[in-house]
Tab-separated table of C-alpha atoms and ligand atoms in Angstrom:
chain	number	residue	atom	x	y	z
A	5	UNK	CA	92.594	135.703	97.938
A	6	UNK	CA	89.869	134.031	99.215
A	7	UNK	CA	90.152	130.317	99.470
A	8	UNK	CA	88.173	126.706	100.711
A	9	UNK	CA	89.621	123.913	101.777
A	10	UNK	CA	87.467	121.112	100.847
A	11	UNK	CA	88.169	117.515	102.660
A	12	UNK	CA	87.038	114.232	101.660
A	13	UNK	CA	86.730	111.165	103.092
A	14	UNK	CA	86.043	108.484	101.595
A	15	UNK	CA	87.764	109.209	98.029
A	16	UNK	CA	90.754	109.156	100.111
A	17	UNK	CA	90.443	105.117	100.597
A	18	UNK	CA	90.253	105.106	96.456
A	19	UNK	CA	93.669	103.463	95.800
A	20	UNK	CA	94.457	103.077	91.907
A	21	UNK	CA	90.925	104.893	90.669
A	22	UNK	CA	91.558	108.248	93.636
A	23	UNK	CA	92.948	110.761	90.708
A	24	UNK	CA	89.157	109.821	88.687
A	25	UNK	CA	87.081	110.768	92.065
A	26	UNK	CA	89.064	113.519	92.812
A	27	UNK	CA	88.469	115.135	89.178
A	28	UNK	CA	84.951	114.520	90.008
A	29	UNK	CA	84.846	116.129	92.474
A	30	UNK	CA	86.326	119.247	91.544
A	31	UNK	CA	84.041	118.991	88.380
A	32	UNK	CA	80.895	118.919	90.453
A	33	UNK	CA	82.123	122.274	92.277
A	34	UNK	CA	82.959	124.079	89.146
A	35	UNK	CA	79.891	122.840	87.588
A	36	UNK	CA	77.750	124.473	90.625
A	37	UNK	CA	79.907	127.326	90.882
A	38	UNK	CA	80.933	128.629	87.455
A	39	UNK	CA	84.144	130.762	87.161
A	40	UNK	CA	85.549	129.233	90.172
A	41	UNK	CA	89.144	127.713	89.976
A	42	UNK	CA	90.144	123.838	91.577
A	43	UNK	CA	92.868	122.450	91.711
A	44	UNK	CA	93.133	119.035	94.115
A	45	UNK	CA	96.858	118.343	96.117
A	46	UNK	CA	98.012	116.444	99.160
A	47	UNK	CA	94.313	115.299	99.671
A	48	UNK	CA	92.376	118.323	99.454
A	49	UNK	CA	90.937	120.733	97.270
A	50	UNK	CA	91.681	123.776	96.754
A	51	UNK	CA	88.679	126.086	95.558
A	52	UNK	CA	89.497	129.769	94.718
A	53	UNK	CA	85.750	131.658	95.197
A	54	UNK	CA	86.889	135.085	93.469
A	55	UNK	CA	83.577	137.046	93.910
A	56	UNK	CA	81.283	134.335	95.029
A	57	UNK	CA	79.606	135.741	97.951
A	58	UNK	CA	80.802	133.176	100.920
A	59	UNK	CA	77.093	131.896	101.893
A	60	UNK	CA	76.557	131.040	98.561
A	61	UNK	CA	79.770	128.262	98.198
A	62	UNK	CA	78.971	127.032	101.901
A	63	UNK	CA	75.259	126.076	100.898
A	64	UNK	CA	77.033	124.696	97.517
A	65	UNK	CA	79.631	122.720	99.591
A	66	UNK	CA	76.694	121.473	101.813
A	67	UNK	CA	75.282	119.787	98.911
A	68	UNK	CA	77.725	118.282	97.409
A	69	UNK	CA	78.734	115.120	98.059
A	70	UNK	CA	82.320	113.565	98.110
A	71	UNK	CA	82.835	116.602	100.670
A	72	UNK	CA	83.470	115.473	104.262
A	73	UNK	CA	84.235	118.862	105.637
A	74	UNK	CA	85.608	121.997	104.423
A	75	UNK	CA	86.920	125.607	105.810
A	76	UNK	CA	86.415	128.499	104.253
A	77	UNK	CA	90.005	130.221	104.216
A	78	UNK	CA	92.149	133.327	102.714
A	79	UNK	CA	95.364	132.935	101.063
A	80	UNK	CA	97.489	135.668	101.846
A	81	UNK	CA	102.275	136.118	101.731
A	82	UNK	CA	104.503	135.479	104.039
A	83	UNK	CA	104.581	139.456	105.531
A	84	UNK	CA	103.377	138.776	109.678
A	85	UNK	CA	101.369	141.425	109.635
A	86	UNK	CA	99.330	140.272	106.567
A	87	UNK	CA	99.258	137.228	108.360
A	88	UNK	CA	97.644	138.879	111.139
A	89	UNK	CA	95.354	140.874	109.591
A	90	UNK	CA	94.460	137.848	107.913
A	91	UNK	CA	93.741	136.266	111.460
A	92	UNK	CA	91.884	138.491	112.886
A	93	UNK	CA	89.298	138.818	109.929
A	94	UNK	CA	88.901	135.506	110.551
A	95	UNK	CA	87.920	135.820	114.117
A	96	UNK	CA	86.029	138.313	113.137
A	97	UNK	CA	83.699	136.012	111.516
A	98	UNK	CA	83.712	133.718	114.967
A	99	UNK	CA	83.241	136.184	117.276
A	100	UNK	CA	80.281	137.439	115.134
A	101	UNK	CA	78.176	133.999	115.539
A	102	UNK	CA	78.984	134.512	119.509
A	103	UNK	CA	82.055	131.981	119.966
A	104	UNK	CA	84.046	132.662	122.852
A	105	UNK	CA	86.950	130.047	123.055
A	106	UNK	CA	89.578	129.797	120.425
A	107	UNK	CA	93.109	128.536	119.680
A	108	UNK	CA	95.703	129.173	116.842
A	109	UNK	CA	97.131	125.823	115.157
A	110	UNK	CA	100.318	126.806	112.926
A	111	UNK	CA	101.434	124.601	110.621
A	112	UNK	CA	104.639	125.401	108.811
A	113	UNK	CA	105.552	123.437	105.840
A	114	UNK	CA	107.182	126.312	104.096
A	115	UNK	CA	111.278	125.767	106.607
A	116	UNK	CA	112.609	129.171	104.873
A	117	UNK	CA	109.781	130.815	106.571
A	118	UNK	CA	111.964	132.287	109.451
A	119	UNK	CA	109.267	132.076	112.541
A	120	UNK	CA	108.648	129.131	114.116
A	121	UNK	CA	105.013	127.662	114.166
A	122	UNK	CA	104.408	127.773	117.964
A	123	UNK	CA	106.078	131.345	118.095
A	124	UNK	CA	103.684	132.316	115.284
A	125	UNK	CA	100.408	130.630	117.161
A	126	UNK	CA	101.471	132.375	119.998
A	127	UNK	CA	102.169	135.928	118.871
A	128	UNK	CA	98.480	135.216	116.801
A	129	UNK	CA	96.903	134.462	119.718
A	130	UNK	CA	97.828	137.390	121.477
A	131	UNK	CA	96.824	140.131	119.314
A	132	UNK	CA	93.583	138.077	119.112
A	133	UNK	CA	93.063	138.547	122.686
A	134	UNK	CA	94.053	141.853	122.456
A	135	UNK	CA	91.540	142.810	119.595
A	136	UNK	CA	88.609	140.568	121.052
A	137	UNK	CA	89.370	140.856	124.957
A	138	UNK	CA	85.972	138.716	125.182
A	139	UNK	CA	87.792	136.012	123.858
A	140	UNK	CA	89.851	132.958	125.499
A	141	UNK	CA	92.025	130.829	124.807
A	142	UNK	CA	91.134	126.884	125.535
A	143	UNK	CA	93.790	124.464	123.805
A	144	UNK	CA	91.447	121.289	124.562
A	145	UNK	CA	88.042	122.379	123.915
A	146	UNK	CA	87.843	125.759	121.700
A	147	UNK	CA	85.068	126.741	119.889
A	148	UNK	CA	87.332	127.805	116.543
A	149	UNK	CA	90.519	127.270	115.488
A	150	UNK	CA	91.965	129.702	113.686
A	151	UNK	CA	94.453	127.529	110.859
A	152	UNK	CA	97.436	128.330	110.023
A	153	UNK	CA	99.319	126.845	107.164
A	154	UNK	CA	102.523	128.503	105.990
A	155	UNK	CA	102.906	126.782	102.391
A	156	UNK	CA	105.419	127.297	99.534
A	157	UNK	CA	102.493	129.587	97.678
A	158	UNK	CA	101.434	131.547	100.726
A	159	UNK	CA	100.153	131.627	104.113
A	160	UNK	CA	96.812	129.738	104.455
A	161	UNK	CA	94.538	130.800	106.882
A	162	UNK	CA	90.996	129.253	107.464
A	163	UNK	CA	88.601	128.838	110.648
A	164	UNK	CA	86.481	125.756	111.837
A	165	UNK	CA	85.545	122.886	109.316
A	166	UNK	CA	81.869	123.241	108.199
A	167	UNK	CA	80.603	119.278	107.772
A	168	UNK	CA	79.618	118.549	104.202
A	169	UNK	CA	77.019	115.674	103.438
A	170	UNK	CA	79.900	112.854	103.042
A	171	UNK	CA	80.037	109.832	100.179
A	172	UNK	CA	81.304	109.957	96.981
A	173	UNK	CA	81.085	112.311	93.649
A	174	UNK	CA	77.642	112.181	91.924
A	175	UNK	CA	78.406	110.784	88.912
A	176	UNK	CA	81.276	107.980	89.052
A	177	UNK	CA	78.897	105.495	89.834
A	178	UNK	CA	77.343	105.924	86.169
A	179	UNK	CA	73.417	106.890	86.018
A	180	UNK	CA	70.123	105.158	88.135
A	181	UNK	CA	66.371	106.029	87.535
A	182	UNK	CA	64.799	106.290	90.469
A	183	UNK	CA	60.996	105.581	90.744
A	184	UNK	CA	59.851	108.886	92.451
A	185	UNK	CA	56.199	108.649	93.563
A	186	UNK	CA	54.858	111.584	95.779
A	187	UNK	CA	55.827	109.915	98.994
A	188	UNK	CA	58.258	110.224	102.179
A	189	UNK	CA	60.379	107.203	101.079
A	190	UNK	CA	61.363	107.064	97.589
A	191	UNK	CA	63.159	110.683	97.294
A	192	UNK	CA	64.970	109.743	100.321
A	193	UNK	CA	66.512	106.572	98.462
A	194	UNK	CA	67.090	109.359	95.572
A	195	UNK	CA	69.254	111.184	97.803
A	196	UNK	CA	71.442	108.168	99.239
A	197	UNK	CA	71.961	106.711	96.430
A	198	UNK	CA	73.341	110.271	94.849
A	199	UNK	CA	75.593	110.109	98.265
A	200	UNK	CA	76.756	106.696	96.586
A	201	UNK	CA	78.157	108.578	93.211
A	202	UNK	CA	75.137	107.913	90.955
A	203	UNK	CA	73.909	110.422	88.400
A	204	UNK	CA	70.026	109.971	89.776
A	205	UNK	CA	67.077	110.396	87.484
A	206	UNK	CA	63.671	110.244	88.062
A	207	UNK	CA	60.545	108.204	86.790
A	208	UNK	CA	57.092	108.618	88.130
A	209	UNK	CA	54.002	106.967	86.869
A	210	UNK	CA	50.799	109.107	86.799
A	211	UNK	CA	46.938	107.989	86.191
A	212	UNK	CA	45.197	111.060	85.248
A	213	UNK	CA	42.448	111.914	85.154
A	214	UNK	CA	42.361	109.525	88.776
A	215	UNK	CA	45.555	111.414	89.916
A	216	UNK	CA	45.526	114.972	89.361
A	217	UNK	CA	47.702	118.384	88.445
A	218	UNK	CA	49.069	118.989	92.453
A	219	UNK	CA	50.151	115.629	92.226
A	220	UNK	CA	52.482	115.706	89.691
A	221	UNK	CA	53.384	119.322	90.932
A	222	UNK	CA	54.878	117.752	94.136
A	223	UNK	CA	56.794	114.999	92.017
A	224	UNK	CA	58.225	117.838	90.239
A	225	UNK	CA	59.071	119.575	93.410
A	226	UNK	CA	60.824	116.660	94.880
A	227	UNK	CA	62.908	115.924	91.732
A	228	UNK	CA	63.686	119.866	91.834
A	229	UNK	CA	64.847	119.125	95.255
A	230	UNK	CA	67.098	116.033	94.081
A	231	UNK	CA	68.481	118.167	91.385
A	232	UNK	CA	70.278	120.526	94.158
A	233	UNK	CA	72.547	117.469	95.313
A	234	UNK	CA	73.722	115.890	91.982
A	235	UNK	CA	76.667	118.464	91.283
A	236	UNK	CA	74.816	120.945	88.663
A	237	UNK	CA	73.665	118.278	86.735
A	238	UNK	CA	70.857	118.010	84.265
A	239	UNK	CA	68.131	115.964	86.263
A	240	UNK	CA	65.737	114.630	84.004
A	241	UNK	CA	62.341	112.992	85.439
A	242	UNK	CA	60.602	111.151	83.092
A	243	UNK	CA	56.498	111.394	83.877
A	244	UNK	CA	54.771	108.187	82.347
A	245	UNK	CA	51.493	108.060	81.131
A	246	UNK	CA	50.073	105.007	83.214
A	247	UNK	CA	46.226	105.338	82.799
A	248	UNK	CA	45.749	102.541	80.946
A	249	UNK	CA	48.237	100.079	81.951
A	250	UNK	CA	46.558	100.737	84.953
A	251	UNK	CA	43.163	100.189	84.248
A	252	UNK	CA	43.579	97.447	82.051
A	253	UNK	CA	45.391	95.487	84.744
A	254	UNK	CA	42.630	96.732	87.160
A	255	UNK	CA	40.176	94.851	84.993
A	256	UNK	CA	42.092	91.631	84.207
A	257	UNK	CA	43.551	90.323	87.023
A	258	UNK	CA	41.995	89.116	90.239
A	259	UNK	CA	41.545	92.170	92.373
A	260	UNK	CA	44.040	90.592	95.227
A	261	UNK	CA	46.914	90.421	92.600
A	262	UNK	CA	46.532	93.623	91.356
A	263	UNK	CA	48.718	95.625	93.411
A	264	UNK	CA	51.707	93.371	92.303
A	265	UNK	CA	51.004	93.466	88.758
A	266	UNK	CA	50.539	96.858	88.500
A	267	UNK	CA	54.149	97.378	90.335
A	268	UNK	CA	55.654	94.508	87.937
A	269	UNK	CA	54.087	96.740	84.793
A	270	UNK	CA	55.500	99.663	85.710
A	271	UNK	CA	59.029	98.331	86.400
A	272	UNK	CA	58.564	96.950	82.758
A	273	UNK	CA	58.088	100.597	81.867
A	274	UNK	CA	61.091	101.590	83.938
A	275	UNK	CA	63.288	98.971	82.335
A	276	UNK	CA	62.551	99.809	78.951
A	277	UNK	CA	63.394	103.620	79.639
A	278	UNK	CA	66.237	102.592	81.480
A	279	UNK	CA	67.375	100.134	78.686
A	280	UNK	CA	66.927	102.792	75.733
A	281	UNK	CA	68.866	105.796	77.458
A	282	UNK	CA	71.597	103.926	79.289
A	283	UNK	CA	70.579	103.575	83.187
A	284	UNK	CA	72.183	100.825	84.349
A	285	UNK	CA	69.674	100.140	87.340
A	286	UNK	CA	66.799	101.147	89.128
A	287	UNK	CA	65.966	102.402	92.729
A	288	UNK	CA	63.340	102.454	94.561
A	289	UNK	CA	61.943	103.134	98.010
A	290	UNK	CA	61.069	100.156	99.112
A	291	UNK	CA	61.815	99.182	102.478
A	292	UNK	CA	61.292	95.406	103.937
A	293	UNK	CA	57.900	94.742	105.641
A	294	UNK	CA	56.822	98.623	105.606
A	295	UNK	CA	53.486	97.833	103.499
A	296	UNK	CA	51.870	94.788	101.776
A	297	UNK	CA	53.720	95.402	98.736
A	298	UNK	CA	56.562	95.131	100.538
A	299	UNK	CA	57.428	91.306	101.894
A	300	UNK	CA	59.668	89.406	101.058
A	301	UNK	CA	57.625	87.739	98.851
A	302	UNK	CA	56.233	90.148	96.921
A	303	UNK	CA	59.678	92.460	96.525
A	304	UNK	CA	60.356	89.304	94.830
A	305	UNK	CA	57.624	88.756	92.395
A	306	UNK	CA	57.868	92.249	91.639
A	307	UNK	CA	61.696	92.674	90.923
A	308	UNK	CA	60.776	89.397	89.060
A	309	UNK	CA	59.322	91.633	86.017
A	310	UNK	CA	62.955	93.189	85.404
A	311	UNK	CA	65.996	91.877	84.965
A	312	UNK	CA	68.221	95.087	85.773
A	313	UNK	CA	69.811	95.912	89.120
A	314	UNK	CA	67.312	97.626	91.612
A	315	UNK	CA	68.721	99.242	94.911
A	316	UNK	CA	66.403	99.652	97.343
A	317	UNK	CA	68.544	102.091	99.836
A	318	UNK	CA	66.123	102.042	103.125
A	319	UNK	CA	66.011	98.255	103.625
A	320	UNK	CA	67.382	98.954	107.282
A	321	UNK	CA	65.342	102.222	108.283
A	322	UNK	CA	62.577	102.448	110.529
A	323	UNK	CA	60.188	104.920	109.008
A	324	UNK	CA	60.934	107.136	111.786
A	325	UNK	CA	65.117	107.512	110.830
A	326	UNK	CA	63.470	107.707	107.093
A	327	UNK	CA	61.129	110.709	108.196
A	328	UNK	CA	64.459	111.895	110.398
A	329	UNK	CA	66.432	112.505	106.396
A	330	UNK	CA	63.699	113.747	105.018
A	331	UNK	CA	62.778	116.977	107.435
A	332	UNK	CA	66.705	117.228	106.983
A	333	UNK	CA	66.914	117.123	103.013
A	334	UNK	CA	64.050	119.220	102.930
A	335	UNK	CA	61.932	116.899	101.390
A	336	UNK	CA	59.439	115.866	104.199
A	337	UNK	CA	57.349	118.917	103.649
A	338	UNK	CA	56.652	118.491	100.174
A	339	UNK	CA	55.903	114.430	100.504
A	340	UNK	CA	53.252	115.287	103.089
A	341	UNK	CA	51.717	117.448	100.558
A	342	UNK	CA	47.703	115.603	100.064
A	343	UNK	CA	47.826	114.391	96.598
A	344	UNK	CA	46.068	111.403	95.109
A	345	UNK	CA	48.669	108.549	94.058
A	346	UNK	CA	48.410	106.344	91.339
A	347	UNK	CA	48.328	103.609	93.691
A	348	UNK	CA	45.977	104.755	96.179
A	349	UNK	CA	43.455	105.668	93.934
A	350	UNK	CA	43.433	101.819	92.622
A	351	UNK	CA	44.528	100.123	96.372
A	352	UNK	CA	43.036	96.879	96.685
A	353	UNK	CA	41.463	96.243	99.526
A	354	UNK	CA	43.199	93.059	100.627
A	355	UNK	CA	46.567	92.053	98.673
A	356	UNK	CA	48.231	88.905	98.786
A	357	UNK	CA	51.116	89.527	100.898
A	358	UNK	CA	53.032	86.270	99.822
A	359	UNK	CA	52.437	86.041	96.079
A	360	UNK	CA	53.681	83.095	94.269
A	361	UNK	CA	55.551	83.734	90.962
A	362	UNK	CA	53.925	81.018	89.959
A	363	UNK	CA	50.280	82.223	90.107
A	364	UNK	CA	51.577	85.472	89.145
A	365	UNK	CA	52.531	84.764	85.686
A	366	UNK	CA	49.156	82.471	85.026
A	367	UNK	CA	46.978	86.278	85.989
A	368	UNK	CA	49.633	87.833	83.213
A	369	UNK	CA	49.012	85.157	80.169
A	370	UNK	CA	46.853	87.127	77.725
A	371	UNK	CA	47.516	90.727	78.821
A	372	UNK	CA	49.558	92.307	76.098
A	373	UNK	CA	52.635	93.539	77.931
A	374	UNK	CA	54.536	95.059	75.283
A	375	UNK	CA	51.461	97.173	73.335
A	376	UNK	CA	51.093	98.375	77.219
A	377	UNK	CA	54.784	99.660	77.601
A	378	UNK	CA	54.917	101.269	74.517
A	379	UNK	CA	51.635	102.719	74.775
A	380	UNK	CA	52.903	104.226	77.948
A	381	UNK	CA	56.397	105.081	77.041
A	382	UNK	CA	54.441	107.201	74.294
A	383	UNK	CA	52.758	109.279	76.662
A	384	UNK	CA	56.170	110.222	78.612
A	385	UNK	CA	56.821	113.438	78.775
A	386	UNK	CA	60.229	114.834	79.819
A	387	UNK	CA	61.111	117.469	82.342
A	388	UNK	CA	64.927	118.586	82.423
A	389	UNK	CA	65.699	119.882	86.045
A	390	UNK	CA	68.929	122.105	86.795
A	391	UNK	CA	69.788	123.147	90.036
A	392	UNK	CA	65.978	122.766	91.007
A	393	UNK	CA	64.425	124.640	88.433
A	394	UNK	CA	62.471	123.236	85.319
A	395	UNK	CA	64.382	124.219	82.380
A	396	UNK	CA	62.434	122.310	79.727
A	397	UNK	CA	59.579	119.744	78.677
A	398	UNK	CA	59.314	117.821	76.076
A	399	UNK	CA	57.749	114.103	74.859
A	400	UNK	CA	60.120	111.265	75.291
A	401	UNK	CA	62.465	110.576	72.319
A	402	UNK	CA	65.262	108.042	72.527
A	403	UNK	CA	68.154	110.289	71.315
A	404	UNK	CA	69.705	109.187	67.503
B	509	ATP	P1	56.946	106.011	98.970
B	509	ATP	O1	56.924	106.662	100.308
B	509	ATP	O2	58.251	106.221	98.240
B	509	ATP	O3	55.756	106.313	98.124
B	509	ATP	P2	55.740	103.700	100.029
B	509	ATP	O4	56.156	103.483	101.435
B	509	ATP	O5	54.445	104.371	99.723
B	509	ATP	O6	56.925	104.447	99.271
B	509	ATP	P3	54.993	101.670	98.094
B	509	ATP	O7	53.710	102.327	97.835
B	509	ATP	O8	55.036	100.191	98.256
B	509	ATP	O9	55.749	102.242	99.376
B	509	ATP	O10	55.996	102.027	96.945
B	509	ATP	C1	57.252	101.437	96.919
B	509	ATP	C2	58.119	102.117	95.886
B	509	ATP	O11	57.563	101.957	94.574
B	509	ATP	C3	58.200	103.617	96.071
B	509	ATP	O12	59.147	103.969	97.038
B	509	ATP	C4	58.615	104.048	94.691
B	509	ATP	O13	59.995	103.825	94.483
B	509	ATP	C5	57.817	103.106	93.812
B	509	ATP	N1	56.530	103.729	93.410
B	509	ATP	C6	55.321	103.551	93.945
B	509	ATP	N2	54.380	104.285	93.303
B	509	ATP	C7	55.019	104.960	92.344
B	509	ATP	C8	54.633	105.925	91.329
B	509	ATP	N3	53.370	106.329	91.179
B	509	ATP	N4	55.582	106.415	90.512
B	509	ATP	C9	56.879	106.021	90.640
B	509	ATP	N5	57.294	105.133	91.562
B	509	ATP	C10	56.396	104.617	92.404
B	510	MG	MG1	53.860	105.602	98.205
């Protein structure tokens, strides 16, 4: 029976709330892997694959997070030459990718199980050799290990520990909205702060006609990209109709102030989605001191506009470890994509870099917030992700 043994770290340190994660876990894998059967004990997972072709669960287990490492293993009696035969496929598998150094580790838990665990590694070990004479053995430094774990159920037998991406099951950390634009920096806060356990969705505000179709295609591409690490979830990204708010604060306020109000108007927007369907904080991309939206200052006067949580995951990356996650995620590639952003198009040509909150709520008196918001909220339209592919639109409704 074939058989992965999934690892995880941190869930581990959970004290009191560790049985919650752990179901979360093994929810998230079922949920990506239909059909399969979990079933969590003495700090691991159990996954039974049945048919699942084995490349399919190791790019699942990549992606899922909660998973520090896992091995992909075969559960077989307590008969020594099942257990063998059992071995050697797995060697199989090693010597296949070209690895030439090896050891057998035997555990034995099971006592009535009459051979002793370094008799067992041994005799292992030697037909090994003896079936793969390119082979050696190296007890400090192999390149597999060939597991042995002689339980009550069965004899466990797995090879080397593939790394999965760490953190903590999407989902225990309740749901964030995430305001996705088109570039390199916001999807990669998406992704850590799914690696922190939050159900991500995404928001993305759009000035058509000045921002055009391949623009939102790549938003949509990125949030399909999201939507293969949040455990076979429903991803929703919400895509805001921001033409007007944005050209009636281009035409109000004093052109230096402009990029500040227009971020403060659309984390209005955010907050009132957010507020009507139950996200209990934003995230963004921001990073300090990256652009001139981005001091101190002006983070400040623009989280000033909502009062919900916002995470902003990169404070702390240089855009070069930033770029680094993204060619790894995948998402680089479609963030570097030309497209016409909502923000570009309307760029001022020299922001304030230290607005005062002060001056920034005198430029606000007289423009009609909440007509703006709803006017925009209006023109949402929703696209429901799963496992990156679109599998419905629709105009935003707050559900009954
Ligand atoms: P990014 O690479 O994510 O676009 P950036 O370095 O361009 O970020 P800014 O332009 O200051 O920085 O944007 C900061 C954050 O504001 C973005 O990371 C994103 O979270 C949010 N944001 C900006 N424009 C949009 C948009 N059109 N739709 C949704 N969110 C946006
Ligand atoms: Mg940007």
């Amino acid at each position: 029976m074939k058989l992965v043994i999934v690892r995880y770290g941190e869930i581990g340190l959970k004290g009191r709330n560790k049985k919650y994660f752990e179901l979360a876990l093994e929810r998230n894998i079922r949920n990506q892997l239909p059909g399969v059967k979990t079933r969590t004990t003495g700090g691991r997972v159990y996954v039974e694959t049945g048919e699942y072709p084995l490349e399919d669960v190791k790019k699942t287990l990549e992606r899922t997070f909660g998973i520090q490492n896992f091995s992909m293993g075969t559960m077989v009696g307590f008969d020594v030459e099942e257990i063998l035969s059992a071995a050697l496929e797995v060697s199989e598998v090693e010597v296949s990718k070209g690895r030439k150094s090896f050891k057998v580790e035997t555990k034995r838990a099971n006592k009535k199980f009459p051979v002793r665990s370094l008799e067992l590694s041994a005799f292992l070990g030697e037909k090994i050799l003896e079936k793969f004479p390119e082979l050696h053995v190296d007890v400090h430094n192999p390149e597999f290990v060939v597991g042995v774990e002689v339980r009550n159920r069965g004899t466990l037998l797995f090879s080397s520990k593939l790394a999965g991406p760490g953190g903590i099951p999407v989902g225990v950390s309740g749901k964030g909205l995430l305001l996705l634009s088109g570039g390199i920096d916001s999807p990669v806060a998406g992704w850590y702060s799914l690696k922190r356990g939050l159900d991500v969705h995404g928001i993305h505000f759009a000035s058509p006609p000045y921002t055009g179709e391949k623009a939102l295609e790549k938003v949509i591409d990125l949030a399909r990209l999201l939507s293969m690490y949040n455990g076979g979830r429903e991803f929703k990204l919400y895509n805001v109709g921001f033409t007007k708010a944005q050209l009636t604060v281009h035409r109000r306020v004093p052109e230096k102030f402009s990029l500040i109000i227009q971020r403060r108007t659309m984390m209005r927007i955010a907050t009132e989605i957010a507020d009507k369907l139950g996200y209990k904080v934003l995230i963004t991309g921001e990073n300090v001191g990256q652009v001139a939206s981005q001091t101190i200052e002006n983070m400040y006067a623009i989280t000033e506009a909502t009062n919900k949580l916002v995470l902003r995951p990169l404070t702390g990356f240089d855009k070069i470890e930033t770029i680094d996650v993204a060619r790894r995620i995948g998402s680089f590639e479609i963030s570097t994509r030309p497209y016409e952003d909502c923000c570009t198009v309307f760029v001022p040509k020299e922001p304030a870099t230290k607005a005062r909150i002060k001056d920034i709520l005198r430029t606000e008196s007289g423009i009609d917030f909440d007509t703006l918001v709803n006017e925009a909220v209006q023109l949402t339209k929703v696209y429901t992700i799963k496992h990156g592919q679109v599998i419905g639109v629709e105009a935003f409704k707050v559900a009954e």
